[in-house]
mmCIF file of C-alpha atoms in Angstrom:
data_model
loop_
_atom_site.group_PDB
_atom_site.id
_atom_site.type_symbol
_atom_site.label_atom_id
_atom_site.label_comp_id
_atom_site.label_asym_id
_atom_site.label_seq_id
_atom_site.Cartn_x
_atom_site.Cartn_y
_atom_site.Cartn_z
ATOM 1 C CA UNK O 828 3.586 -71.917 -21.115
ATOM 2 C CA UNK O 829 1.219 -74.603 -21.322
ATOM 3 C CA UNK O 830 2.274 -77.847 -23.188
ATOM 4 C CA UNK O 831 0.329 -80.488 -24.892
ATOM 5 C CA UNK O 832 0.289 -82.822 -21.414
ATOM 6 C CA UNK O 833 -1.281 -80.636 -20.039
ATOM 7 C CA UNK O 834 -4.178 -80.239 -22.877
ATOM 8 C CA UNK O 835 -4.476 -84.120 -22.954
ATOM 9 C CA UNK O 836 -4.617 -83.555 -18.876
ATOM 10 C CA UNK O 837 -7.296 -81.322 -18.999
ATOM 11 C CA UNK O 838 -9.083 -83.489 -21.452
ATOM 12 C CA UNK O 839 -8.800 -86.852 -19.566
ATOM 13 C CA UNK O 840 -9.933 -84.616 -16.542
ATOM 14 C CA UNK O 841 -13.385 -83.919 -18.365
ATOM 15 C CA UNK O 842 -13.378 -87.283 -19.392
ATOM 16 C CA UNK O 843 -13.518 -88.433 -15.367
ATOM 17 C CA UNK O 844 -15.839 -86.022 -14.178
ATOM 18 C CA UNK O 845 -18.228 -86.878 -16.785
ATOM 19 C CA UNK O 846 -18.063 -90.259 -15.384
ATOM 20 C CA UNK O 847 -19.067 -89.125 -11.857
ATOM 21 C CA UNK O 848 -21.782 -86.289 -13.690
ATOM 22 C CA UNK O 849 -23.618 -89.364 -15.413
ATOM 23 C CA UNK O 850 -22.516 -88.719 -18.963
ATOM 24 C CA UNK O 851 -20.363 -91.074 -21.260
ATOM 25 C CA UNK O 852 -16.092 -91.765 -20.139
ATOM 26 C CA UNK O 853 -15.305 -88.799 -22.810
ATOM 27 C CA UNK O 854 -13.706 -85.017 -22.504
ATOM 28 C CA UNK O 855 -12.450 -82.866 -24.921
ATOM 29 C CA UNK O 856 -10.245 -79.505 -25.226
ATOM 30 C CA UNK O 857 -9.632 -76.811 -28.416
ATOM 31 C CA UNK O 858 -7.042 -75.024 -27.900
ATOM 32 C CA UNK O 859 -5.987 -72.057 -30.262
ATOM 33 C CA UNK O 860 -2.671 -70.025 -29.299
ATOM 34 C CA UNK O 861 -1.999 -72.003 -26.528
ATOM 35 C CA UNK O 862 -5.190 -71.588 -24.898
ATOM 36 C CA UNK O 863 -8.195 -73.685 -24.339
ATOM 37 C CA UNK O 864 -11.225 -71.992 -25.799
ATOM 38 C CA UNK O 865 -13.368 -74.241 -25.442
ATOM 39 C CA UNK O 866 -14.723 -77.791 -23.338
ATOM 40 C CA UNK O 867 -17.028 -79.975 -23.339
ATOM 41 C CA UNK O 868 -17.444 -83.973 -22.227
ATOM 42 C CA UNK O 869 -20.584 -86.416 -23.310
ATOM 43 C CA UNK O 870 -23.951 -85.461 -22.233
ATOM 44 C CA UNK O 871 -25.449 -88.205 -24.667
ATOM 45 C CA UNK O 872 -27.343 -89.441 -21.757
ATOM 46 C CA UNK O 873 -28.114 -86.477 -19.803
ATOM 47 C CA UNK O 874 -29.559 -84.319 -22.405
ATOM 48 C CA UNK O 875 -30.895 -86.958 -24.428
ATOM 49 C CA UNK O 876 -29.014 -86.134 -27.717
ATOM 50 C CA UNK O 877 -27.272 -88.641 -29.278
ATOM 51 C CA UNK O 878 -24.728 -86.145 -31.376
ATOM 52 C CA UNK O 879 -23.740 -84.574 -27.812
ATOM 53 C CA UNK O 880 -20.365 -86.339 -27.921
ATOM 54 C CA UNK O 881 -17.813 -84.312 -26.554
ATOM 55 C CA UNK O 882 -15.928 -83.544 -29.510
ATOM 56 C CA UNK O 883 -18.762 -82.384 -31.572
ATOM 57 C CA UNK O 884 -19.819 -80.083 -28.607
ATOM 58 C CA UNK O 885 -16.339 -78.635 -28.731
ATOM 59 C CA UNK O 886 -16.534 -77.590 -31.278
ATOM 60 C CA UNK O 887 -19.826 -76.125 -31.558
ATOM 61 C CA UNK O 888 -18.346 -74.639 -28.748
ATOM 62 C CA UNK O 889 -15.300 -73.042 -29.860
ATOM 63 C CA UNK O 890 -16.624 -72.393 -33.508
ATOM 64 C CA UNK O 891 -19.745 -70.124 -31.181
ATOM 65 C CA UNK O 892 -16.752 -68.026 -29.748
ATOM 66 C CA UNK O 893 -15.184 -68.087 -32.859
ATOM 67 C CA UNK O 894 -18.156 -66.723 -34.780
ATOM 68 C CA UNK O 895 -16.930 -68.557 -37.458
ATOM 69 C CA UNK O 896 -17.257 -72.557 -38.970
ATOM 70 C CA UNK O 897 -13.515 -72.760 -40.126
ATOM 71 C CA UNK O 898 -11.655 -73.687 -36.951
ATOM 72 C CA UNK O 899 -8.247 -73.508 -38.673
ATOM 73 C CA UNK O 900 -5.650 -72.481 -35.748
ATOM 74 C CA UNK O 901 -6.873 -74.884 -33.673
ATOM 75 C CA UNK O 902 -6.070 -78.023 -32.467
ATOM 76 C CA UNK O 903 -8.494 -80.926 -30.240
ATOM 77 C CA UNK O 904 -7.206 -82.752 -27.578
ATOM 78 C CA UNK O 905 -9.675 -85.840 -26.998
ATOM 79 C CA UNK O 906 -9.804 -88.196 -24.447
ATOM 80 C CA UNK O 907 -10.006 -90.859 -27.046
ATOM 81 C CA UNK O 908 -9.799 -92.039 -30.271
ATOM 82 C CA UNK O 909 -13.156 -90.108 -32.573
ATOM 83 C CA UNK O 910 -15.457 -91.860 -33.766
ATOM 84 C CA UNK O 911 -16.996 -91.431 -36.829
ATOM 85 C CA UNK O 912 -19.413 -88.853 -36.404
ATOM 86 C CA UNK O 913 -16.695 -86.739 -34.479
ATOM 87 C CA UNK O 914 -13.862 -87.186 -36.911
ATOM 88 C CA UNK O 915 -16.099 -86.290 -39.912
ATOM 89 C CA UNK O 916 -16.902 -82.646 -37.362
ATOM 90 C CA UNK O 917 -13.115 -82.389 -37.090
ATOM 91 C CA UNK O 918 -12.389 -82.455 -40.656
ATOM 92 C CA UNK O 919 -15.824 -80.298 -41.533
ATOM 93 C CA UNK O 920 -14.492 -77.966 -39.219
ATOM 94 C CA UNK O 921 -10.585 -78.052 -40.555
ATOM 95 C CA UNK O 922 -8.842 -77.873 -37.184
ATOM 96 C CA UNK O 923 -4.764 -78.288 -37.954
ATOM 97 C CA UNK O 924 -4.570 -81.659 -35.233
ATOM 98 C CA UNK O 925 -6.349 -83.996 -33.440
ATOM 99 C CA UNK O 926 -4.685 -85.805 -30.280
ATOM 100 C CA UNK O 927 -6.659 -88.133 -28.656
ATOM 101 C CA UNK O 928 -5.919 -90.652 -25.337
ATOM 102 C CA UNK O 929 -8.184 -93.715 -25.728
ATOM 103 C CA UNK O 930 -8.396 -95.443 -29.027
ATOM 104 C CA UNK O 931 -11.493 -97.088 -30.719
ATOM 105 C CA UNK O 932 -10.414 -100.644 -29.277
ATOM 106 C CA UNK O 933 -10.557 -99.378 -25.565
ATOM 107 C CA UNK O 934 -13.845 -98.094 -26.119
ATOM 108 C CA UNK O 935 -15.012 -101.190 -27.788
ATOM 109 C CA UNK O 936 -13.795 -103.006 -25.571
ATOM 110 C CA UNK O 937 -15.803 -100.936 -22.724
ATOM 111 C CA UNK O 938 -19.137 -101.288 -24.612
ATOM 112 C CA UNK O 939 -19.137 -98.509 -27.234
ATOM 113 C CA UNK O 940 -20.335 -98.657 -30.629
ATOM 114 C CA UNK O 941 -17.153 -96.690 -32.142
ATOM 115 C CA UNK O 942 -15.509 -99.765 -33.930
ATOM 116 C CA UNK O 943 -18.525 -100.818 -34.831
ATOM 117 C CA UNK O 944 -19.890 -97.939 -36.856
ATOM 118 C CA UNK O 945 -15.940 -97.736 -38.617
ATOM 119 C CA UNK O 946 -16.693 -101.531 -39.932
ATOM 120 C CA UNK O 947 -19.877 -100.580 -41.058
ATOM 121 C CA UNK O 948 -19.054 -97.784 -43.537
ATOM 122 C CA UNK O 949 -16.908 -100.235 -45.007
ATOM 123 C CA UNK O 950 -20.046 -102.086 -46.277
ATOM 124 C CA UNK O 951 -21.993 -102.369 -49.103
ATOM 125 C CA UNK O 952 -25.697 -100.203 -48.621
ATOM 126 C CA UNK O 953 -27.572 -103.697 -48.690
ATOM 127 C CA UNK O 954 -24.979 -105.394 -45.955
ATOM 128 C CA UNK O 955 -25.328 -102.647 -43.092
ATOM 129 C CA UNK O 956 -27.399 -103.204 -40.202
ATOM 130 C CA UNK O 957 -29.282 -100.190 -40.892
ATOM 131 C CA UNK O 958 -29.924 -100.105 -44.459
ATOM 132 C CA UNK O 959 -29.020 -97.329 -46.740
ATOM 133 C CA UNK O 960 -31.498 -97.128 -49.705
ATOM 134 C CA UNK O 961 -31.439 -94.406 -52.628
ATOM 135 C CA UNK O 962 -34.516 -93.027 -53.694
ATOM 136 C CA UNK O 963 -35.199 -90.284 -55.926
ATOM 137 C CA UNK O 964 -31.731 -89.056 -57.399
ATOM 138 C CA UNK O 965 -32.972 -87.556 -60.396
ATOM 139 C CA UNK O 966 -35.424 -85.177 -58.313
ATOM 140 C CA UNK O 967 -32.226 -84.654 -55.518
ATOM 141 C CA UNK O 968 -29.970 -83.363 -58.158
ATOM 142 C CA UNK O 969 -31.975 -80.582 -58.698
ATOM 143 C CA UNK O 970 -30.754 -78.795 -55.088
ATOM 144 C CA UNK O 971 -27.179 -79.323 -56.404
ATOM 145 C CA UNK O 972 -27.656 -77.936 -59.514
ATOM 146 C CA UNK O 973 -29.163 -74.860 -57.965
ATOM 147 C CA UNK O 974 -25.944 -74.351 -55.719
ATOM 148 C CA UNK O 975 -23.711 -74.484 -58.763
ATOM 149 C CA UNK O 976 -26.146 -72.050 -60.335
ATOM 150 C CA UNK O 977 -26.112 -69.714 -57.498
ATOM 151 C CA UNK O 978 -23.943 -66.523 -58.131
ATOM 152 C CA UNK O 979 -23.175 -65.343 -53.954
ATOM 153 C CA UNK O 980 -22.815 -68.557 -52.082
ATOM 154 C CA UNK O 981 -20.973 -68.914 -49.377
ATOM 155 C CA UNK O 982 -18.545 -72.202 -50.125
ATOM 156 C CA UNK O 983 -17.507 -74.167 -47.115
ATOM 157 C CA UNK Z 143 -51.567 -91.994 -46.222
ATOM 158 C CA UNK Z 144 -47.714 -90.824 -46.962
ATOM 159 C CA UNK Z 145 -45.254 -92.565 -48.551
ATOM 160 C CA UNK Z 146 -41.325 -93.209 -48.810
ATOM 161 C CA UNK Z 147 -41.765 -90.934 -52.281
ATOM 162 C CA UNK Z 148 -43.481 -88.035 -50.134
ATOM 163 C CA UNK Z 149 -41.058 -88.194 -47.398
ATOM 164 C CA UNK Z 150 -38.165 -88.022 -49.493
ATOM 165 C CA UNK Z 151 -39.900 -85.257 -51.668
ATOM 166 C CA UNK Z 152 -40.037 -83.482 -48.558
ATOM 167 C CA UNK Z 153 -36.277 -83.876 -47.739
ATOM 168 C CA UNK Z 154 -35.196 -82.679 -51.411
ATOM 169 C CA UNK Z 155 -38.112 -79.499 -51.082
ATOM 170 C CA UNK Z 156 -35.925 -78.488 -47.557
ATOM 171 C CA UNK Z 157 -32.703 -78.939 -49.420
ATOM 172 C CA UNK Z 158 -33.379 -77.200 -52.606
ATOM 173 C CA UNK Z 159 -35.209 -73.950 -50.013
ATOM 174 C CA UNK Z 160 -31.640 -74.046 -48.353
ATOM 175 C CA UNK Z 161 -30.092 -72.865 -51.164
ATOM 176 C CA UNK Z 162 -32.617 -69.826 -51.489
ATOM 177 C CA UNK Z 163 -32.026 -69.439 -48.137
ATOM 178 C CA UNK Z 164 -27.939 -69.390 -48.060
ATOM 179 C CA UNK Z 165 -27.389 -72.377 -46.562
ATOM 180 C CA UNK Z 166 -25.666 -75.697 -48.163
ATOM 181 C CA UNK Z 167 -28.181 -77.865 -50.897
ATOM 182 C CA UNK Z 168 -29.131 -80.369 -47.927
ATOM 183 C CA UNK Z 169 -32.396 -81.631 -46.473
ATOM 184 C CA UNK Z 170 -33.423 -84.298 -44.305
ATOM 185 C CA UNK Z 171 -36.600 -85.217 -42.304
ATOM 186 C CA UNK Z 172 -36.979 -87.985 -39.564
ATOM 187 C CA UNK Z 173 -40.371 -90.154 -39.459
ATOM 188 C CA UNK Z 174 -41.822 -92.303 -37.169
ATOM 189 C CA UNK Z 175 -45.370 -93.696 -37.485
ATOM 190 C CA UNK Z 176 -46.036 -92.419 -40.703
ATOM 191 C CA UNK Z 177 -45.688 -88.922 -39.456
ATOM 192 C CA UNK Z 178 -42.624 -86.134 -40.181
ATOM 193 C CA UNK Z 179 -41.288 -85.465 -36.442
ATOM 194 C CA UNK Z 180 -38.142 -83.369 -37.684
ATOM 195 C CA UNK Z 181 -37.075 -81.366 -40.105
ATOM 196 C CA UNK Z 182 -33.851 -79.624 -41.154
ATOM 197 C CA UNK Z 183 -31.370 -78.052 -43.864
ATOM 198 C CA UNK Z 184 -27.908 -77.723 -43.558
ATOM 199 C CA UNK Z 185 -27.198 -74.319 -41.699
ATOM 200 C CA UNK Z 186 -23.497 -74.404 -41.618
ATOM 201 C CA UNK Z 187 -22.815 -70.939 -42.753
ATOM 202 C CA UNK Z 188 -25.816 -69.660 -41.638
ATOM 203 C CA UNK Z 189 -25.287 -70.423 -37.764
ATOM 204 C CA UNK Z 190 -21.543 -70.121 -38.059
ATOM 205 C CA UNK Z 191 -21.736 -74.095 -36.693
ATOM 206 C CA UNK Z 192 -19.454 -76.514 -39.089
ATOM 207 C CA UNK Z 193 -21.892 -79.734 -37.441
ATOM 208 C CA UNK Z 194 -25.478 -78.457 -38.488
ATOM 209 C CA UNK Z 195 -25.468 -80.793 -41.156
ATOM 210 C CA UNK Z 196 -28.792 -81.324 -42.144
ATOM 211 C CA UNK Z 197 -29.221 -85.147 -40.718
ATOM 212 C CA UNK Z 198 -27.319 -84.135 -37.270
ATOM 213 C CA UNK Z 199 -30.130 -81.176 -37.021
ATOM 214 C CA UNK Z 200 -32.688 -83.691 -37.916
ATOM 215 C CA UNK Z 201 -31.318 -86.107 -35.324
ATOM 216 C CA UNK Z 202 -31.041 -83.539 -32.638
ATOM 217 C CA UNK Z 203 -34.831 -81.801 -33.075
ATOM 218 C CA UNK Z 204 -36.129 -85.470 -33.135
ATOM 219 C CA UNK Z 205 -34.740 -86.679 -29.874
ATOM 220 C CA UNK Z 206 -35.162 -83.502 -28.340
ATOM 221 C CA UNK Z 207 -39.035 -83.994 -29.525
ATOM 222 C CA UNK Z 208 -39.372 -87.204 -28.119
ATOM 223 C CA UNK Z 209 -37.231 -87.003 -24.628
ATOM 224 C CA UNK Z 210 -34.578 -89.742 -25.694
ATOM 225 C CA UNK Z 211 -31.027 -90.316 -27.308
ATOM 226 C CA UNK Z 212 -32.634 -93.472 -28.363
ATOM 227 C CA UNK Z 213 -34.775 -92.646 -32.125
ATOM 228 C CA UNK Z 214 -35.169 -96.562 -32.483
ATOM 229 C CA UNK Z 215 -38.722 -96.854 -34.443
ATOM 230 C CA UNK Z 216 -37.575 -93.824 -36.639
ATOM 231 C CA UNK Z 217 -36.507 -93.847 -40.358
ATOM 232 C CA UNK Z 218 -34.447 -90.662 -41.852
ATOM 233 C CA UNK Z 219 -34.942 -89.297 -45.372
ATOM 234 C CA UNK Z 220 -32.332 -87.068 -46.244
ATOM 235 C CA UNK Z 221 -31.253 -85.432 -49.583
ATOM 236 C CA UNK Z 222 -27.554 -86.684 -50.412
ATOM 237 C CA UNK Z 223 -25.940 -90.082 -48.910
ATOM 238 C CA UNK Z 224 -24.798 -88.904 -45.312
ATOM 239 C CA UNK Z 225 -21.062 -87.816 -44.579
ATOM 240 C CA UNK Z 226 -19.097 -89.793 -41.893
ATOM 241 C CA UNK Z 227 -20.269 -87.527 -39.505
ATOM 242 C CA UNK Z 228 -23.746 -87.706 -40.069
ATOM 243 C CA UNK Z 229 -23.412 -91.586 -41.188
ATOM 244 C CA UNK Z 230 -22.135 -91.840 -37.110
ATOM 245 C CA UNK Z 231 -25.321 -89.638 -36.194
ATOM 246 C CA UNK Z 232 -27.377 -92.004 -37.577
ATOM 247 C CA UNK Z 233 -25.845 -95.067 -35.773
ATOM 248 C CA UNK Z 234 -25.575 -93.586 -32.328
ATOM 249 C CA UNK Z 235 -29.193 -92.368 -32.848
ATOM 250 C CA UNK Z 236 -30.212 -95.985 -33.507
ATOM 251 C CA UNK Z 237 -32.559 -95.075 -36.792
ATOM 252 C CA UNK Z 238 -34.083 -98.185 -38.437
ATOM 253 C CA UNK Z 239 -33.432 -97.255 -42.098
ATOM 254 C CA UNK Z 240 -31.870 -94.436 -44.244
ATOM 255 C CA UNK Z 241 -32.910 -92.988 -47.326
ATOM 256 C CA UNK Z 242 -30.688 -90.776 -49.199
ATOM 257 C CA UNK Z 243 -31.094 -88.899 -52.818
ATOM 258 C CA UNK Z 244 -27.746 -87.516 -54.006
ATOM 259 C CA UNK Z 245 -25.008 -90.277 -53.489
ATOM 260 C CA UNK Z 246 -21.450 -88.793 -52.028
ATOM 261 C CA UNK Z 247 -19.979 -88.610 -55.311
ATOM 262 C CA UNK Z 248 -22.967 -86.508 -56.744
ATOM 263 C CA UNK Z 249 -21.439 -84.033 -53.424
ATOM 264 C CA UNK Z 250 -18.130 -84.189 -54.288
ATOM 265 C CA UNK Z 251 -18.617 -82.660 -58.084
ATOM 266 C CA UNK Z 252 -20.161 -79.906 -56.274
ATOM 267 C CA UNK Z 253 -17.093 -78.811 -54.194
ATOM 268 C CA UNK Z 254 -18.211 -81.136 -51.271
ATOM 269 C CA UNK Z 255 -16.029 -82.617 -48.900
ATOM 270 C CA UNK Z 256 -17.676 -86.088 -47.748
ATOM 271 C CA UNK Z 257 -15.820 -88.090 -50.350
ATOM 272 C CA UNK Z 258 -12.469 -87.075 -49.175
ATOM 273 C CA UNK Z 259 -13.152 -87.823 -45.394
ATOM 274 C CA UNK Z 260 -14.479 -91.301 -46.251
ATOM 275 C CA UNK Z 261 -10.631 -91.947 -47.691
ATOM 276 C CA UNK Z 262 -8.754 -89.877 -44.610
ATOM 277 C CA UNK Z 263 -10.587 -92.639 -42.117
ATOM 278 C CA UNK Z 264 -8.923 -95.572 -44.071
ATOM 279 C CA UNK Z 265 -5.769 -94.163 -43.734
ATOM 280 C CA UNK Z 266 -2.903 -94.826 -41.138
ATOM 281 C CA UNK Z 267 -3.133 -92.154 -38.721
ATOM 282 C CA UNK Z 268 0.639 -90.556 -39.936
ATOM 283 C CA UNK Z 269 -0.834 -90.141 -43.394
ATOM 284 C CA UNK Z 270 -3.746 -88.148 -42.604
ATOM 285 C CA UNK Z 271 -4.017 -84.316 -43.857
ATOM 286 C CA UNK Z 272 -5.165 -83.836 -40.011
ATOM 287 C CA UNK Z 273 -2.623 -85.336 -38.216
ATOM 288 C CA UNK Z 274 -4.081 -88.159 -35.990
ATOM 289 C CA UNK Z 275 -1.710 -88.220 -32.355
ATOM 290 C CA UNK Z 276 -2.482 -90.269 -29.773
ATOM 291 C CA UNK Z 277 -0.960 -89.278 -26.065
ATOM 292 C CA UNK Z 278 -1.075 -90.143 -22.722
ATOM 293 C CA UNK Z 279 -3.186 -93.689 -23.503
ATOM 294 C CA UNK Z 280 -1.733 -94.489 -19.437
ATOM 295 C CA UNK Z 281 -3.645 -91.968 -18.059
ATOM 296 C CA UNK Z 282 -6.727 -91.680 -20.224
ATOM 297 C CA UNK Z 283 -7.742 -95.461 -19.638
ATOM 298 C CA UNK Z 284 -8.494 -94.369 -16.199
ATOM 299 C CA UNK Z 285 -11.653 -92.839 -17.086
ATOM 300 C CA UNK Z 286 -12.768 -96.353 -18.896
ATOM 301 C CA UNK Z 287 -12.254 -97.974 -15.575
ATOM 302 C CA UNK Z 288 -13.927 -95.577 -13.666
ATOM 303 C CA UNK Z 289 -17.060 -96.239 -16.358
ATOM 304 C CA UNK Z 290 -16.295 -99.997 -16.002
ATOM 305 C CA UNK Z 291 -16.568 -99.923 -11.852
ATOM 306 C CA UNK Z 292 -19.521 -97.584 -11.933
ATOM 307 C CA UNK Z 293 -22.714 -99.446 -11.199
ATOM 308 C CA UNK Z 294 -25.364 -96.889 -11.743
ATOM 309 C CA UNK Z 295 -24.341 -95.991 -15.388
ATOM 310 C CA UNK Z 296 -26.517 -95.339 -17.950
ATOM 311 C CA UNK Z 297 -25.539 -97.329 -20.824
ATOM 312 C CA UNK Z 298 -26.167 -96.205 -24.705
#
């Protein structure tokens, strides 16, 4: 029976190779029952997509095999710490636990924007360094009041 | 010649189709030059993929468009203020600006979750409803090193 060293193992593996592949210092594992379903490391760099962080390829890994967007039963081992974009995928996709290796500060401390990005959602719209500007609200409301209006949605 | 009102119109048109369409109320478009490169609507439900969030779409078609991780140069219009994962999208894709239409709060009274992951980041790991483990730190620094030693890295 496999134990959660050895998920974190298999993870931090990923995380190496990726190194020696040409992608980002990152792996990741799901595992559901004991068993990986699914793997993935960075490819940021490789295939030119800036979301392709290994977490968020997990699980649009895992939640392909799945056939399904609620990834509850399942857990992600990550070679380090998410950052923002990938904890906001864990939580969309409701896995039960997250373990990760590396935290934010060893990746900042490598040259990676995680930290960053965390002290900028922390700021007022008009103090980030990209600027977040509303525009519109009264028109944008109208969307949301059509989902509330809608009889067979599918709620997520 | 288009303006920040026609982009945005664009972004709430895609999100308010969505619904129509069964996906979530969410739009977003990416511009560069004066000229719509990307669009996208939230297909979580419809793909079965909890990340296809309609700014991470945007974000992926874009630099998929253009041959580069990097979307410096571009601005993003999307229909509600982005979640953290998106919000992280946006960063690691370098936009120069963000426009948004519904503000997070406008998402939560609809049964949205983006609200409640802002809080769970500024929480203390142990008091997160996902719980938040780190492991094996010893062992997963190694890949950082391996990054730090490697001269022909591509950097992002």
């Amino acid at each position: 029976m496999l134990n959660k060293e050895d998920f974190m193992a298999e993870a931090i593996k990923l995380s190496r190779e990726s190194v020696k592949n040409g992608g980002g210092p990152f792996g990741a594992v799901i595992v559901k029952n004991n068993k990986i379903i699914a793997t993935a490391s960075n490819r940021v760099t490789i295939d030119n997509d800036p979301t392709a962080h290994a977490e968020v390829s997990a699980i649009r890994i895992a939640a392909k095999k799945l056939n399904t967007f609620d990834l509850s039963g399942c857990e992600i081992y990550t070679s380090c710490e998410p950052c923002p974009m990938c904890f906001g995928a864990v939580y969309w996709a409701r896995l039960d636990k997250l373990y990760f290796g590396n935290s934010k500060n060893d990746a900042k401390n490598i040259g990676f924007d995680d930290s960053f990005i965390y002290e900028e959602i922390d700021l007022p719209f008009n103090k980030r360094k990209i600027p977040n500007i509303q525009l519109m609200k009264n028109e944008a409301i109208k969307a949301f009041k059509d989902w509330e209006n809608k009889k067979d949605k599918i709620e997520y």
